[in-house]
Short mmCIF file of C-alpha atoms and ligand atoms in Angstrom, two decimals:
data_model
loop_
_atom_site.label_atom_id
_atom_site.label_comp_id
_atom_site.label_asym_id
_atom_site.label_seq_id
_atom_site.Cartn_x
_atom_site.Cartn_y
_atom_site.Cartn_z
CA UNK A 1 166.40 19.69 87.85
CA UNK A 2 165.09 16.91 85.19
CA UNK A 3 161.47 16.49 85.65
CA UNK A 4 159.92 13.65 83.95
CA UNK A 5 163.40 12.26 82.84
CA UNK A 6 163.49 8.50 82.44
CA UNK A 7 164.61 6.08 85.21
CA UNK A 8 168.43 5.15 83.87
CA UNK A 9 169.32 1.29 83.17
CA UNK A 10 171.23 -0.23 86.22
CA UNK A 11 175.24 0.10 85.96
CA UNK A 12 176.41 -3.56 83.55
CA UNK A 13 178.84 -3.76 85.77
CA UNK A 14 176.74 -4.41 88.82
CA UNK A 15 176.27 -8.68 89.94
CA UNK A 16 172.83 -7.35 91.91
CA UNK A 17 171.50 -4.83 89.63
CA UNK A 18 168.62 -4.79 92.90
CA UNK A 19 171.13 -2.39 94.42
CA UNK A 20 170.83 0.55 91.76
CA UNK A 21 167.55 2.27 93.67
CA UNK A 22 166.55 5.90 91.93
CA UNK A 23 163.53 6.06 94.37
CA UNK A 24 163.89 7.24 98.66
CA UNK A 25 162.96 5.30 100.99
CA UNK A 26 160.54 5.85 103.26
CA UNK A 27 158.83 3.48 106.12
CA UNK A 28 159.98 0.78 104.38
CA UNK A 29 158.46 1.32 101.10
CA UNK A 30 160.64 2.81 97.44
CA UNK A 31 159.30 6.21 96.99
CA UNK A 32 159.02 7.47 93.49
CA UNK A 33 158.08 11.08 92.13
CA UNK A 34 158.30 12.99 88.64
CA UNK A 35 160.52 16.64 89.60
CA UNK A 36 163.45 14.40 89.77
CA UNK A 37 167.68 14.87 90.25
CA UNK A 38 170.08 13.76 87.81
CA UNK A 39 173.30 11.91 89.17
CA UNK A 40 176.37 12.81 87.57
CA UNK A 41 179.63 10.57 86.96
CA UNK A 42 182.18 13.59 88.07
CA UNK A 43 184.81 11.16 85.57
CA UNK A 44 183.23 12.45 82.05
CA UNK A 45 179.86 14.40 83.53
CA UNK A 46 177.83 11.42 81.46
CA UNK A 47 174.59 11.29 83.71
CA UNK A 48 173.68 7.75 85.59
CA UNK A 49 170.06 8.02 86.86
CA UNK A 50 168.31 9.73 88.51
CA UNK A 51 166.73 10.40 92.38
CA UNK A 52 162.80 12.05 92.84
CA UNK A 53 163.72 15.41 94.62
CA UNK A 54 161.51 15.33 97.25
CA UNK A 55 160.27 18.08 99.43
CA UNK A 56 158.40 18.99 103.68
CA UNK A 57 155.46 16.89 102.97
CA UNK A 58 157.76 13.33 101.73
CA UNK A 59 160.80 14.76 104.86
CA UNK A 60 157.34 15.03 107.33
CA UNK A 61 155.85 11.39 106.75
CA UNK A 62 159.72 9.84 106.86
CA UNK A 63 159.70 11.84 109.76
CA UNK A 64 156.00 10.33 110.84
CA UNK A 65 157.41 6.75 110.12
CA UNK A 66 161.20 6.66 111.89
CA UNK A 67 158.83 8.56 115.00
CA UNK A 68 156.46 4.70 114.81
CA UNK A 69 158.98 2.36 114.58
CA UNK A 70 160.87 4.47 117.41
CA UNK A 71 158.03 2.69 119.42
CA UNK A 72 159.41 -0.65 119.60
CA UNK A 73 162.53 -0.48 117.55
CA UNK A 74 163.33 1.13 121.13
CA UNK A 75 162.28 -2.07 122.68
CA UNK A 76 164.12 -5.09 121.22
CA UNK A 77 167.67 -5.79 123.09
CA UNK A 78 170.47 -4.30 122.54
CA UNK A 79 171.07 -8.17 121.71
CA UNK A 80 169.04 -7.90 119.45
CA UNK A 81 168.78 -4.59 117.01
CA UNK A 82 173.19 -5.56 117.25
CA UNK A 83 171.87 -8.77 115.32
CA UNK A 84 170.44 -6.87 112.45
CA UNK A 85 172.92 -4.02 112.74
CA UNK A 86 175.78 -6.92 112.13
CA UNK A 87 174.31 -8.61 108.81
CA UNK A 88 173.61 -5.81 107.33
CA UNK A 89 177.52 -5.36 108.30
CA UNK A 90 177.46 -8.78 106.67
CA UNK A 91 175.95 -8.23 103.97
CA UNK A 92 177.46 -5.32 103.03
CA UNK A 93 181.11 -7.13 103.01
CA UNK A 94 178.81 -9.61 101.01
CA UNK A 95 178.14 -6.55 98.13
CA UNK A 96 181.55 -4.67 98.34
CA UNK A 97 182.67 -4.61 95.19
CA UNK A 98 179.59 -3.71 93.12
CA UNK A 99 179.13 -0.70 96.30
CA UNK A 100 182.87 -0.15 95.81
CA UNK A 101 181.59 0.09 92.01
CA UNK A 102 178.84 2.09 92.61
CA UNK A 103 180.36 4.80 95.15
CA UNK A 104 183.39 5.59 92.50
CA UNK A 105 180.65 6.36 89.59
CA UNK A 106 179.08 8.69 91.01
CA UNK A 107 181.67 9.77 94.03
CA UNK A 108 185.15 9.48 91.18
CA UNK A 109 187.77 8.07 93.74
CA UNK A 110 189.84 5.72 92.49
CA UNK A 111 188.18 2.35 92.45
CA UNK A 112 190.54 0.75 95.23
CA UNK A 113 190.32 4.17 97.56
CA UNK A 114 186.15 2.70 96.86
CA UNK A 115 186.57 -0.30 98.02
CA UNK A 116 188.87 0.29 101.07
CA UNK A 117 185.87 2.85 101.62
CA UNK A 118 183.09 0.35 101.45
CA UNK A 119 185.35 -1.79 104.60
CA UNK A 120 185.21 1.70 106.85
CA UNK A 121 181.82 2.10 106.17
CA UNK A 122 181.34 -1.31 107.43
CA UNK A 123 182.96 -1.82 110.34
CA UNK A 124 180.79 1.21 112.14
CA UNK A 125 177.65 -0.63 111.29
CA UNK A 126 180.28 -4.09 113.01
CA UNK A 127 181.20 -2.22 115.24
CA UNK A 128 178.20 -0.62 117.49
CA UNK A 129 176.93 -3.95 116.21
CA UNK A 130 178.74 -5.29 118.98
CA UNK A 131 178.01 -1.96 121.47
CA UNK A 132 174.45 -2.46 120.97
CA UNK A 133 174.79 -4.22 124.42
CA UNK A 134 176.68 -2.43 126.18
CA UNK A 135 175.17 1.25 126.77
CA UNK A 136 175.85 1.12 130.43
CA UNK A 137 174.75 2.88 132.88
CA UNK A 138 176.09 3.59 136.58
CA UNK A 139 174.59 2.88 140.32
CA UNK A 140 175.74 6.31 142.42
CA UNK A 141 176.20 6.17 146.60
CA UNK A 142 173.42 8.59 147.58
CA UNK A 143 174.18 11.13 149.82
CA UNK A 144 171.27 10.90 152.16
CA UNK A 145 170.69 7.64 153.76
CA UNK A 146 167.36 5.73 152.31
CA UNK A 147 168.69 7.49 148.60
CA UNK A 148 169.55 5.00 146.34
CA UNK A 149 170.83 6.86 142.49
CA UNK A 150 171.26 4.66 138.80
CA UNK A 151 171.47 6.56 135.82
CA UNK A 152 170.35 4.55 132.68
CA UNK A 153 170.77 5.83 128.86
CA UNK A 154 167.44 5.86 126.68
CA UNK A 155 167.83 6.19 123.75
CA UNK A 156 167.08 10.11 122.34
CA UNK A 157 164.75 9.21 119.76
CA UNK A 158 164.15 10.01 116.21
CA UNK A 159 167.28 11.14 115.17
CA UNK A 160 168.27 13.31 111.71
CA UNK A 161 171.19 12.74 109.25
CA UNK A 162 172.22 15.03 106.57
CA UNK A 163 175.85 13.34 105.19
CA UNK A 164 178.50 14.74 102.32
CA UNK A 165 179.02 13.34 99.24
CA UNK A 166 183.22 13.21 99.67
CA UNK A 167 181.80 10.10 101.94
CA UNK A 168 179.16 8.72 100.50
CA UNK A 169 178.76 5.43 102.51
CA UNK A 170 181.26 5.76 105.62
CA UNK A 171 179.95 8.92 107.17
CA UNK A 172 176.15 7.31 106.33
CA UNK A 173 177.10 4.75 108.31
CA UNK A 174 179.81 6.54 111.13
CA UNK A 175 175.95 8.20 111.76
CA UNK A 176 173.35 5.73 111.52
CA UNK A 177 174.98 2.38 113.51
CA UNK A 178 175.83 4.21 116.72
CA UNK A 179 171.94 5.60 116.72
CA UNK A 180 170.22 2.24 115.81
CA UNK A 181 172.65 -0.15 118.34
CA UNK A 182 170.68 2.30 120.89
CA UNK A 183 167.59 2.20 119.94
CA UNK A 184 167.15 6.06 117.73
CA UNK A 185 165.60 5.47 114.40
CA UNK A 186 167.05 8.32 111.56
CA UNK A 187 165.40 10.12 109.00
CA UNK A 188 168.66 9.91 106.66
CA UNK A 189 169.18 12.99 103.51
CA UNK A 190 172.25 12.09 102.25
CA UNK A 191 174.09 14.91 99.72
CA UNK A 192 171.72 14.64 96.19
CA UNK A 193 175.66 14.24 94.18
CA UNK A 194 176.11 11.30 95.22
CA UNK A 195 172.26 9.42 96.82
CA UNK A 196 172.86 5.30 95.40
CA UNK A 197 175.99 4.48 97.44
CA UNK A 198 173.41 5.53 100.45
CA UNK A 199 170.06 3.78 98.68
CA UNK A 200 171.87 0.26 98.37
CA UNK A 201 172.72 0.18 102.03
CA UNK A 202 169.11 1.27 102.53
CA UNK A 203 168.51 -1.43 100.65
CA UNK A 204 170.47 -4.25 102.12
CA UNK A 205 169.48 -2.91 106.08
CA UNK A 206 165.79 -3.66 104.65
CA UNK A 207 167.65 -7.57 103.81
CA UNK A 208 168.74 -7.92 106.75
CA UNK A 209 165.56 -7.55 108.67
CA UNK A 210 165.35 -3.78 109.88
CA UNK A 211 162.31 -2.42 110.60
CA UNK A 212 160.11 -0.49 108.98
CA UNK A 213 161.19 3.35 109.04
CA UNK A 214 163.94 2.50 111.82
CA UNK A 215 166.16 3.73 108.50
CA UNK A 216 164.39 6.20 105.98
CA UNK A 217 166.22 8.37 103.27
CA UNK A 218 164.69 11.55 101.54
CA UNK A 219 166.62 12.02 98.47
CA UNK A 220 166.52 16.00 97.03
CA UNK A 221 168.02 19.11 97.20
CA UNK A 222 168.50 20.40 100.16
CA UNK A 223 166.35 23.75 101.44
CA UNK A 224 163.37 21.88 101.91
CA UNK A 225 164.18 19.42 103.26
CA UNK A 226 166.57 20.43 105.96
CA UNK A 227 163.77 22.94 107.08
CA UNK A 228 161.58 19.84 108.53
CA UNK A 229 165.28 18.20 109.67
CA UNK A 230 166.21 21.21 111.75
CA UNK A 231 162.39 22.45 112.83
CA UNK A 232 159.88 19.54 113.20
CA UNK A 233 159.81 18.44 116.90
CA UNK A 234 159.91 14.92 117.07
CA UNK A 235 163.32 15.27 116.18
CA UNK A 236 165.83 15.31 118.88
CA UNK A 237 169.23 15.02 117.04
CA UNK A 238 170.37 16.54 114.20
CA UNK A 239 173.51 15.02 112.77
CA UNK A 240 175.74 16.54 109.69
CA UNK A 241 178.70 16.13 108.28
CA UNK A 242 179.50 19.28 106.07
CA UNK A 243 181.46 22.87 105.66
CA UNK A 244 180.67 25.39 108.95
CA UNK A 245 178.78 27.43 107.52
CA UNK A 246 177.10 25.39 106.25
CA UNK A 247 176.85 23.73 109.96
CA UNK A 248 176.41 26.64 112.08
CA UNK A 249 173.82 27.39 110.28
CA UNK A 250 171.15 24.17 111.03
CA UNK A 251 172.70 24.28 114.15
CA UNK A 252 171.14 27.01 114.94
CA UNK A 253 167.92 26.39 113.26
CA UNK A 254 167.50 23.41 115.46
CA UNK A 255 167.79 25.34 118.89
CA UNK A 256 164.71 26.94 118.21
CA UNK A 257 162.83 22.45 119.43
CA UNK A 258 166.08 22.28 121.56
CA UNK A 259 168.07 19.58 119.28
CA UNK A 260 170.69 17.31 121.01
CA UNK A 261 173.36 18.74 117.68
CA UNK A 262 176.70 17.11 116.67
CA UNK A 263 179.20 18.53 114.01
CA UNK A 264 181.57 17.45 111.34
CA UNK A 265 183.05 20.14 110.12
CA UNK A 266 185.42 22.24 107.77
CA UNK A 267 188.64 21.73 108.58
CA UNK A 268 192.42 23.37 107.71
CA UNK A 269 194.81 19.98 109.58
CA UNK A 270 198.84 20.78 109.69
CA UNK A 271 200.75 18.62 108.72
CA UNK A 272 204.07 19.39 110.32
CA UNK A 273 208.13 18.04 109.13
CA UNK A 274 210.45 18.73 111.76
CA UNK A 275 214.24 18.25 110.87
CA UNK A 276 215.22 15.46 112.81
CA UNK A 277 211.39 13.65 111.30
CA UNK A 278 212.41 10.19 108.87
CA UNK A 279 211.85 11.74 105.65
CA UNK A 280 210.45 8.35 103.50
CA UNK A 281 207.42 8.11 107.02
CA UNK A 282 206.88 11.81 106.63
CA UNK A 283 206.75 12.21 102.29
CA UNK A 284 204.07 9.01 102.70
CA UNK A 285 202.37 10.13 105.11
CA UNK A 286 201.93 14.07 103.20
CA UNK A 287 201.09 12.07 100.27
CA UNK A 288 198.24 9.19 102.23
CA UNK A 289 196.73 12.33 104.34
CA UNK A 290 196.54 15.23 101.46
CA UNK A 291 196.37 13.41 98.72
CA UNK A 292 193.72 10.93 99.69
CA UNK A 293 190.57 10.37 97.68
CA UNK A 294 192.15 13.76 95.28
CA UNK A 295 191.95 15.28 98.49
CA UNK A 296 188.66 16.75 99.49
CA UNK A 297 189.18 15.00 102.87
CA UNK A 298 187.51 17.41 105.84
CA UNK A 299 191.29 15.81 108.03
CA UNK A 300 193.53 16.35 104.29
CA UNK A 301 196.71 17.58 104.97
CA UNK A 302 195.48 20.97 103.52
CA UNK A 303 198.59 22.73 104.94
CA UNK A 304 202.09 21.52 104.59
CA UNK A 305 204.64 22.93 106.86
CA UNK A 306 208.16 22.12 106.87
CA UNK A 307 211.26 22.38 108.76
CA UNK A 308 214.86 24.12 106.72
CA UNK A 309 216.65 21.55 107.25
CA UNK A 310 215.34 19.08 105.50
CA UNK A 311 213.04 20.92 103.66
CA UNK A 312 214.45 20.97 100.03
CA UNK A 313 215.30 17.39 100.20
CA UNK A 314 211.12 16.60 101.24
CA UNK A 315 209.66 18.84 98.84
CA UNK A 316 211.95 16.81 95.82
CA UNK A 317 211.20 12.88 97.54
CA UNK A 318 206.94 14.29 97.42
CA UNK A 319 207.33 15.48 93.63
CA UNK A 320 208.46 12.32 92.58
CA UNK A 321 205.98 10.56 94.36
CA UNK A 322 203.39 13.04 92.85
CA UNK A 323 205.13 12.08 89.42
CA UNK A 324 204.42 9.11 89.75
CA UNK A 325 200.56 9.41 90.08
CA UNK A 326 198.07 8.05 87.48
CA UNK A 327 194.85 9.41 87.28
CA UNK A 328 192.09 9.00 85.37
CA UNK A 329 188.30 7.56 86.22
CA UNK A 330 188.79 4.83 88.62
CA UNK A 331 186.24 2.50 86.98
CA UNK A 332 188.30 2.71 83.95
CA UNK A 333 191.97 0.51 85.40
CA UNK A 334 194.29 1.70 88.23
CA UNK A 335 193.95 5.10 88.99
CA UNK A 336 195.55 6.68 92.16
CA UNK A 337 193.59 10.12 92.13
CA UNK A 338 190.08 10.60 90.20
CA UNK A 339 188.25 14.08 89.28
CA UNK A 340 186.84 16.12 91.93
CA UNK A 341 183.55 16.34 92.49
CA UNK A 342 182.07 18.48 89.78
CA UNK A 343 183.40 22.01 87.88
CA UNK A 344 183.00 24.37 91.48
CA UNK A 345 185.31 22.44 93.27
CA UNK A 346 188.46 22.78 90.19
CA UNK A 347 187.80 26.11 89.46
CA UNK A 348 188.73 27.15 93.84
CA UNK A 349 191.26 24.55 93.45
CA UNK A 350 191.94 26.91 90.57
CA UNK A 351 192.03 29.71 92.05
CA UNK A 352 194.14 28.76 95.78
CA UNK A 353 196.59 27.31 93.16
CA UNK A 354 196.38 30.77 90.89
CA UNK A 355 196.83 33.02 94.34
CA UNK A 356 199.51 31.86 95.91
CA UNK A 357 201.26 31.50 92.79
CA UNK A 358 200.47 35.32 92.38
CA UNK A 359 201.72 35.25 96.03
CA UNK A 360 204.97 34.47 94.97
CA UNK A 361 204.70 30.73 95.13
CA UNK A 362 206.54 28.06 92.90
CA UNK A 363 205.33 25.46 90.99
CA UNK A 364 207.02 22.30 91.49
CA UNK A 365 204.66 20.27 88.86
CA UNK A 366 200.46 20.41 87.97
CA UNK A 367 199.22 23.84 89.14
CA UNK A 368 196.38 23.26 86.46
CA UNK A 369 192.98 21.34 85.57
CA UNK A 370 193.07 18.43 82.85
CA UNK A 371 191.53 18.98 79.60
CA UNK A 372 188.07 16.97 79.54
CA UNK A 373 184.54 16.65 80.04
CA UNK A 374 185.77 15.12 83.82
CA UNK A 375 186.12 17.37 86.90
CA UNK A 376 190.25 16.36 86.83
CA UNK A 377 193.37 18.61 88.31
CA UNK A 378 196.64 18.02 88.24
CA UNK A 379 198.11 16.62 91.64
CA UNK A 380 200.24 18.95 92.44
CA UNK A 381 203.00 20.61 94.72
CA UNK A 382 203.98 24.26 95.61
CA UNK A 383 206.80 25.71 97.65
CA UNK A 384 207.03 28.84 98.54
CA UNK A 385 202.89 29.07 100.63
CA UNK A 386 202.61 31.50 102.98
CA UNK A 387 200.53 31.03 105.62
CA UNK A 388 198.31 34.46 104.35
CA UNK A 389 197.76 32.45 101.54
CA UNK A 390 194.17 31.48 100.18
CA UNK A 391 194.87 27.86 100.42
CA UNK A 392 196.71 28.07 104.07
CA UNK A 393 193.64 30.35 105.36
CA UNK A 394 190.82 28.59 102.89
CA UNK A 395 190.67 23.85 102.74
CA UNK A 396 191.04 23.69 99.06
CA UNK A 397 189.78 20.57 98.88
CA UNK A 398 191.74 19.20 96.34
CA UNK A 399 194.76 17.44 94.97
CA UNK A 400 197.22 20.57 96.00
CA UNK A 401 200.43 20.19 98.79
CA UNK A 402 201.23 23.63 99.72
CA UNK A 403 204.69 23.78 101.57
CA UNK A 404 205.30 26.16 104.06
CA UNK A 405 208.98 26.98 105.18
CA UNK A 406 209.76 27.10 108.90
CA UNK A 407 212.58 27.84 111.11
CA UNK A 408 211.59 26.82 114.70
CA UNK A 409 209.46 24.65 116.37
CA UNK A 410 207.46 27.35 118.50
CA UNK A 411 206.75 29.27 115.05
CA UNK A 412 205.50 25.86 113.50
CA UNK A 413 202.88 25.70 116.65
CA UNK A 414 202.22 29.17 116.41
CA UNK A 415 201.46 28.83 112.57
CA UNK A 416 200.29 25.35 113.14
CA UNK A 417 197.62 26.41 115.67
CA UNK A 418 196.44 30.47 113.89
CA UNK A 419 192.79 29.37 112.67
CA UNK A 420 189.62 28.48 113.95
CA UNK A 421 189.54 25.38 112.46
CA UNK A 422 190.68 22.59 115.34
CA UNK A 423 189.09 19.07 113.24
CA UNK A 424 193.19 17.32 112.69
CA UNK A 425 196.63 17.27 112.68
CA UNK A 426 199.33 15.56 111.47
CA UNK A 427 203.23 15.79 112.35
CA UNK A 428 206.62 13.85 111.98
CA UNK A 429 209.08 13.62 114.59
CA UNK A 430 211.47 11.44 116.43
CA UNK A 431 212.09 13.31 119.32
CA UNK A 432 210.59 11.64 121.84
CA UNK A 433 210.06 14.80 124.24
CA UNK A 434 208.95 16.73 121.17
CA UNK A 435 205.99 14.60 120.08
CA UNK A 436 204.91 15.31 123.51
CA UNK A 437 205.23 18.59 123.38
CA UNK A 438 204.05 18.91 120.36
CA UNK A 439 200.74 16.71 120.19
CA UNK A 440 199.98 18.67 123.33
CA UNK A 441 200.48 22.20 121.56
CA UNK A 442 198.39 21.66 118.51
CA UNK A 443 194.84 22.68 119.09
CA UNK A 444 192.56 19.82 116.86
CA UNK A 445 190.51 16.93 118.00
CA UNK A 446 193.08 14.08 116.68
CA UNK A 447 196.83 15.03 115.80
CA UNK A 448 198.70 11.80 113.58
CA UNK A 449 202.39 11.32 114.94
CA UNK A 450 204.71 9.87 112.50
CA UNK A 451 200.77 8.72 110.56
CA UNK A 452 199.27 10.55 108.10
CA UNK A 453 196.31 8.55 109.25
CA UNK A 454 193.54 8.18 112.06
CA UNK A 455 190.56 7.37 111.20
CA UNK A 456 189.38 4.54 112.17
CA UNK A 457 186.43 2.41 113.97
CA UNK A 458 187.27 2.18 116.74
CA UNK A 459 189.24 6.29 117.56
CA UNK A 460 186.74 8.84 118.07
CA UNK A 461 186.67 11.48 115.35
CA UNK A 462 185.87 14.99 115.88
CA UNK A 463 187.11 18.24 116.48
CA UNK A 464 187.53 21.53 117.97
CA UNK A 465 187.30 24.83 117.56
CA UNK A 466 185.12 25.69 114.84
CA UNK A 467 185.38 22.19 113.46
CA UNK A 468 181.73 20.71 115.71
CA UNK A 469 180.56 19.01 118.44
CA UNK A 470 180.86 15.71 119.31
CA UNK A 471 182.13 12.83 118.85
CA UNK A 472 182.00 9.72 115.56
CA UNK A 473 183.14 6.22 116.62
CA UNK A 474 184.70 4.58 118.98
CA UNK A 475 182.55 4.28 122.59
CA UNK A 476 181.91 7.80 122.37
CA UNK A 477 179.97 7.41 119.33
CA UNK A 478 177.16 6.39 121.33
CA UNK A 479 176.84 8.74 124.00
CA UNK A 480 176.11 10.91 121.22
CA UNK A 481 172.77 9.33 120.78
CA UNK A 482 171.65 8.62 124.33
CA UNK A 483 170.00 10.62 127.07
CA UNK A 484 171.64 10.39 130.78
CA UNK A 485 168.64 10.10 133.02
CA UNK A 486 168.55 9.41 136.60
CA UNK A 487 166.45 7.21 138.39
CA UNK A 488 166.84 8.77 142.04
CA UNK A 489 165.07 6.40 144.64
CA UNK A 490 164.38 7.38 148.67
CA UNK A 491 163.65 3.87 150.05
CA UNK A 492 163.27 2.46 154.45
CA UNK A 493 166.62 1.43 154.84
C1 SIN B 501 186.15 13.77 106.22
O1 SIN B 501 187.32 13.92 106.71
O2 SIN B 501 185.44 14.38 105.36
C2 SIN B 501 186.14 11.81 106.69
C3 SIN B 501 187.56 10.94 106.87
C4 SIN B 501 187.75 10.44 108.14
O3 SIN B 501 186.25 9.03 107.46
O4 SIN B 501 188.65 9.69 107.50
#
């Protein structure tokens, strides 16, 4: 924490320097503080700027503002709320170059990927701007003469959202857009590592006409803010994306006031390549899943299970693709792989690779961190990885593809399911019978068949087992922010 550190100048690449906000956003106003946190560029460790390190008192002010705003926001028609969301979407698209630049600056992903994330983030706002008009209830025939029953959907109230650093835009809009669409208001705590994308999004939301208090952002270290967000009885819904241990701890705190809870937690995705797979498709699928965001994605393939007959050809082709990666600062020219978020992330990845090597795995390419001020780890392919190694049991969250050789379909499914996580799974086959069999057998909320990508605004995102509760995106995403209410009426027929 840096007390009194001066506010930095906006990055020179911004066409709109006013998008760079070094203040929290509460009740429609920008809030500064003496206590500040420095935000660093993971590509070179330089300080980009500062945000206020707010605590419980400011978080309570944000909750109060959200509660006040809820009284009028909920009364607007879905069409009126949708129109504001639509303007927000248009502004994000119009400013997408600036937003992508900010995102790369604070998070590190290559600029092309950051542009993709801004489009992806905006797509949730567009989708829920449309859905706002379609929060349909149901009529149910009565159980006795004269009985009329109607189920209506009402917004739950004030929503608290806590979002991670790996997708500083999309993990926000995937929660905030459905919440606002159905009539809720929001207090958001973005990751302290990547707050500037969040603050720029809030700036554009206000410009789009979102009323004061409907969307508040509290910046700072997690514990005091998280305490209020999980215990204040005025918050009716808590939604979190992050690690499984932290999600469990926060969800437990929410139970004292019986909040609705949605959790998008860690994964340990298997990606299975069967002998009958299209080799090129399997390699491209593995690249797009494993190396997206330099491997820092909850749905990244974490275990690559490759059948014996295709194993060596797959390993060779994957290694050749990885050898062509350009690694570097995404703002300094075209790159395929950026830095990891910080030194702790590099140390974890290094630990997984060392553990695997110690257990007999062989490095085909990469295998070590790169020299310099930034947090870079060389894109890596390992073979002879086993299910007992650390990289098979924990999320590596880095650019490391560890290949596990298997013989039979049963063996592959059994290894794939031998984890407490159940977010995503992928497999590659040309056998339609196997596609159904394995698709149904894998214990995951999302299964990619002959693809390494399953995410879009049209599809439900979420996990089973210890990977989470609830779904985001698609029409299911709105259900997480409404209560069902039964209106049961006795009339004289
Ligand atoms: C995540 O895995 O952290 C989110 C990725 C996505 O939405 O595709």
